[in-house]
Coordinates of N, CA, C and O in Angstrom, one line a residue:
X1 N -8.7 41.0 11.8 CA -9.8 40.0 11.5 C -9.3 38.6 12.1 O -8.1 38.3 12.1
X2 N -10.6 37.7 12.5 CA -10.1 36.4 13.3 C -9.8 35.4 11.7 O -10.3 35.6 10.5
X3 N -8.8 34.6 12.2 CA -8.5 33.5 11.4 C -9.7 32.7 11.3 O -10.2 32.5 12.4
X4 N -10.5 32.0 10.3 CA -11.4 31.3 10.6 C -11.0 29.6 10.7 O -10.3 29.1 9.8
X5 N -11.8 28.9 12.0 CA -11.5 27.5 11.3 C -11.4 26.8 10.3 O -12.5 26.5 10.0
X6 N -10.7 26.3 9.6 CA -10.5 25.3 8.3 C -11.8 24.1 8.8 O -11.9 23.4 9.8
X7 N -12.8 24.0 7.7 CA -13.7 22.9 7.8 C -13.4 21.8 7.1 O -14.1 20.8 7.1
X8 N -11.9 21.7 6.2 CA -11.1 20.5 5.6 C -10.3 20.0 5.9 O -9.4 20.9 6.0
X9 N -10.0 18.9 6.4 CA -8.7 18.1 7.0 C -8.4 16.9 6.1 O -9.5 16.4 6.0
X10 N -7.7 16.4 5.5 CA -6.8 15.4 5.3 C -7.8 14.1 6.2 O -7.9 13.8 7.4
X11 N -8.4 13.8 5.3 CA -9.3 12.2 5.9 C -8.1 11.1 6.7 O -8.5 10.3 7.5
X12 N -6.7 11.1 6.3 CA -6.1 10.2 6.8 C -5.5 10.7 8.0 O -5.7 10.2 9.1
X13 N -4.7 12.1 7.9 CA -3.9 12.7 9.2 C -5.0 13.5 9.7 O -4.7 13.8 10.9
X14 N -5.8 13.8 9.5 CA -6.2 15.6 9.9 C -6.3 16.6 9.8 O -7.1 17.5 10.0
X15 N -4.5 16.5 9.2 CA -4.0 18.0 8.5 C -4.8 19.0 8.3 O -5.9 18.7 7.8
X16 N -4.7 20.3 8.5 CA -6.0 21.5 8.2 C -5.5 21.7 6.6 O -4.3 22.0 6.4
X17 N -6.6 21.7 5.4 CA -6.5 22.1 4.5 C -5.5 23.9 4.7 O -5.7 24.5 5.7
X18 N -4.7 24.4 4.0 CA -3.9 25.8 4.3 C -2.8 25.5 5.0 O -1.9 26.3 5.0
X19 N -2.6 24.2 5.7 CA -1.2 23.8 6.7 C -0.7 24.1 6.3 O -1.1 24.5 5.2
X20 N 0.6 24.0 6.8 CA 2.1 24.0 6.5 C 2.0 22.7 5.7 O 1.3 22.0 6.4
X21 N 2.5 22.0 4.5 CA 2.7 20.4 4.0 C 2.0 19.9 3.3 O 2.3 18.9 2.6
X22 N 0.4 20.8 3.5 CA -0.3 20.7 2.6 C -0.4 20.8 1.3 O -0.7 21.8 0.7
X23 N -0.2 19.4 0.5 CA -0.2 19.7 -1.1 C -1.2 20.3 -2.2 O -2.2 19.8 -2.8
X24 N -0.8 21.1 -2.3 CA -2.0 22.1 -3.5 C -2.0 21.4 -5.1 O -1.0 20.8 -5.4
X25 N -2.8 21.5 -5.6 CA -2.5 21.4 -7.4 C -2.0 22.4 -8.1 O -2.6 23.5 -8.4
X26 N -0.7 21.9 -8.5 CA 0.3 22.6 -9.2 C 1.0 23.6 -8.3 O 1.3 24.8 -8.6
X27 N 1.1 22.9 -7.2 CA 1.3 23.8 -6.0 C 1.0 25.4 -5.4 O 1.8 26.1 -4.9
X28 N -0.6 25.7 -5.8 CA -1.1 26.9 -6.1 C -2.5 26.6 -5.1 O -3.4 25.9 -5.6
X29 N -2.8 27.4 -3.4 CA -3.6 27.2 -2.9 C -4.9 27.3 -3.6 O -5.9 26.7 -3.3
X30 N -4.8 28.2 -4.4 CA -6.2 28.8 -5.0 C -7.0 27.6 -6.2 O -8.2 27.4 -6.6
X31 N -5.6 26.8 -6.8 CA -6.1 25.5 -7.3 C -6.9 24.5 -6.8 O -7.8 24.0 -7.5
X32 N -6.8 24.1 -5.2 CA -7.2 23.5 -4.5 C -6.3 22.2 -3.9 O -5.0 22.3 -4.0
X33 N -7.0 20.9 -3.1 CA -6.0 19.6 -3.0 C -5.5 19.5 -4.2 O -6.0 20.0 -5.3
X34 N -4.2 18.6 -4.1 CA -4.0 18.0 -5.5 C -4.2 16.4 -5.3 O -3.7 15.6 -6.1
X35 N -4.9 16.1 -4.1 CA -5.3 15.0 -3.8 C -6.4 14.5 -3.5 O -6.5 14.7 -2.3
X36 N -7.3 13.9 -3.8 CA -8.9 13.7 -3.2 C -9.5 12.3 -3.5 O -9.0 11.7 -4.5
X37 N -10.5 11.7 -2.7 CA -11.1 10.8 -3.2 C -12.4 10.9 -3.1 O -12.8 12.0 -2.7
X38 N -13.2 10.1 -3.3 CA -15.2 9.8 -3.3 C -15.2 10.4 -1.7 O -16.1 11.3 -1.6
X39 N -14.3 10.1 -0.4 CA -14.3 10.3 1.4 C -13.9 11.7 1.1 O -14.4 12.5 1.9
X40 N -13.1 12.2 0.3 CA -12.8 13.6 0.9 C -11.4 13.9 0.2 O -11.0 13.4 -0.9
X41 N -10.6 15.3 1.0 CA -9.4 15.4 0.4 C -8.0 14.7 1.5 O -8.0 14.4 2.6
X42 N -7.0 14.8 0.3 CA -6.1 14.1 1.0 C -5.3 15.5 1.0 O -5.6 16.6 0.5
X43 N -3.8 14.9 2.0 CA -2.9 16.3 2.1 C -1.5 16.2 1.3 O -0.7 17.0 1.0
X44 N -1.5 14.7 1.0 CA -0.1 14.7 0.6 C -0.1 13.0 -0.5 O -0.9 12.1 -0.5
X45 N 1.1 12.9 -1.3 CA 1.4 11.4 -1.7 C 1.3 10.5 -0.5 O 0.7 9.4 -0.7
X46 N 1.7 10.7 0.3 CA 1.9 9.4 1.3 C 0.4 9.1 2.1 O 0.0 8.0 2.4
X47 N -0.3 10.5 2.3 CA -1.7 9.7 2.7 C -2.6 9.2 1.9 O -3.4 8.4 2.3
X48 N -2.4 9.8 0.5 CA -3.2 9.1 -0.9 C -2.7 7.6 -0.9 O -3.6 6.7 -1.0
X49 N -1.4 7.3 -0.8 CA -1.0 5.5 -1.0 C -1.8 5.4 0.7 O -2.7 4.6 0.7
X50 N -1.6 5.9 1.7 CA -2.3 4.8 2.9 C -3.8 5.1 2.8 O -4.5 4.1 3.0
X51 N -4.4 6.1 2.5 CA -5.5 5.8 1.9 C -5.6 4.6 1.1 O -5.9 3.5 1.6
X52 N -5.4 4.8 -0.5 CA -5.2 3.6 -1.1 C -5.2 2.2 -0.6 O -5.9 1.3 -1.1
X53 N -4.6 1.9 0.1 CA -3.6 0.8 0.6 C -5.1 0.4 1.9 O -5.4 -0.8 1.8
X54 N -5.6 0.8 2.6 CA -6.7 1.0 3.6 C -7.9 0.0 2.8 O -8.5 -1.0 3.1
X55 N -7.9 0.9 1.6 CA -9.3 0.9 0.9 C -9.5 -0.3 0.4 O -10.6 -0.8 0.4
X56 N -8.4 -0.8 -0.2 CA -7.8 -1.8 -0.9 C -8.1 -3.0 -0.2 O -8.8 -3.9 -0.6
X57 N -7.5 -3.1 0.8 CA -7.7 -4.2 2.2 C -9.2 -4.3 2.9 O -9.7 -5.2 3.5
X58 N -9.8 -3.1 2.6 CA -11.6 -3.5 3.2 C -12.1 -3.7 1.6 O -13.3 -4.0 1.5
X59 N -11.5 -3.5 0.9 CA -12.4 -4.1 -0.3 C -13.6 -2.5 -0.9 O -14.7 -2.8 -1.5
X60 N -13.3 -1.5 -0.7 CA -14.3 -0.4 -1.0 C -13.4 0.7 -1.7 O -13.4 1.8 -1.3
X61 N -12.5 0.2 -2.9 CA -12.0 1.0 -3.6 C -13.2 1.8 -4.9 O -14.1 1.5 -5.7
X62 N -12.8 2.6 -4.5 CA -14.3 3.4 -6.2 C -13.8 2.8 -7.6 O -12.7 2.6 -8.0
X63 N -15.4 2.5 -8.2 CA -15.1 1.5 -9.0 C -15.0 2.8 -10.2 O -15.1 2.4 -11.4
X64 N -14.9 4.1 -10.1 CA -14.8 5.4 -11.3 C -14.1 6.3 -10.0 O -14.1 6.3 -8.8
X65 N -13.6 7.2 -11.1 CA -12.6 8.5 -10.1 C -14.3 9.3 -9.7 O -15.5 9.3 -10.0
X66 N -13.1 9.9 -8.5 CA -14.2 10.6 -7.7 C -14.5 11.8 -8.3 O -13.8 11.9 -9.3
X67 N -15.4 12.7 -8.1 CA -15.5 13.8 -8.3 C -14.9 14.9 -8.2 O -14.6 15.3 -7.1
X68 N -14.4 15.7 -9.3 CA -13.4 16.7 -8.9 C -14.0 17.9 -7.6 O -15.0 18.7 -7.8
X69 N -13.3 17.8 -6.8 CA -13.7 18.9 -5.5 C -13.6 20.6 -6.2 O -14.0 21.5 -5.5
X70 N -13.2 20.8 -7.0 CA -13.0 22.1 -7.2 C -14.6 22.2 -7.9 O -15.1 23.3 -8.0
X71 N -15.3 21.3 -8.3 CA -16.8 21.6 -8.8 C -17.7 21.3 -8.0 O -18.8 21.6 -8.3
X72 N -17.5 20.7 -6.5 CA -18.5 20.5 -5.3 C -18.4 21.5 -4.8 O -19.3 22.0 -4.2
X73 N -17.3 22.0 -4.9 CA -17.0 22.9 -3.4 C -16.6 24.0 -3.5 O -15.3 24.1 -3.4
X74 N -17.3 25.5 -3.6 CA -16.9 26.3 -3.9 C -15.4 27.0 -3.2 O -14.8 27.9 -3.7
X75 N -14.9 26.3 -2.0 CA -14.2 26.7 -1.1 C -12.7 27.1 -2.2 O -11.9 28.0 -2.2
X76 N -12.8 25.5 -3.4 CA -11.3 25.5 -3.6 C -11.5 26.5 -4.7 O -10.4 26.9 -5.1
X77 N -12.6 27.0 -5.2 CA -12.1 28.1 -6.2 C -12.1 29.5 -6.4 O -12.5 30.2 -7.3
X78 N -11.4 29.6 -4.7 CA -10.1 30.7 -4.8 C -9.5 31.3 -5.3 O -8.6 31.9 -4.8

């Protein structure tokens, strides 16, 4: 069977959701990211702070947490 494209990347690197580096919640793929914001998911601590750190400086931080992706998106519940 073909591998299928990943339609999730890491909003800051690209990263394909499933990578190699990619951080899961509670480090368990079927959990989902263990990182995300209102833009999307993240892949790791270090692109959540330059995320952060981005958002912070244009002034468009979310004024409530974002939406947990594991209830938008059926993908993460694996």
């Amino acid at each position: 069977m073909l591998a299928r494209p990943d339609a999730y990347r890491c909003i800051e690197c690209g990263l394909p959701y499933r990578a190699t580096g990619f951080w899961y919640h509670e480090g368990k793929i079927e959990h989902g990211p263990a990182y995300w914001t209102d833009h999307g998911i993240l892949c790791s601590p270090q692109c959540s702070l330059a995320h952060h750190k981005k958002r912070a400086a244009e002034g468009t931080l979310p004024q409530e947490p974002a939406p947990d992706p594991f209830e938008i998106h059926s993908l993460f519940r694996r």
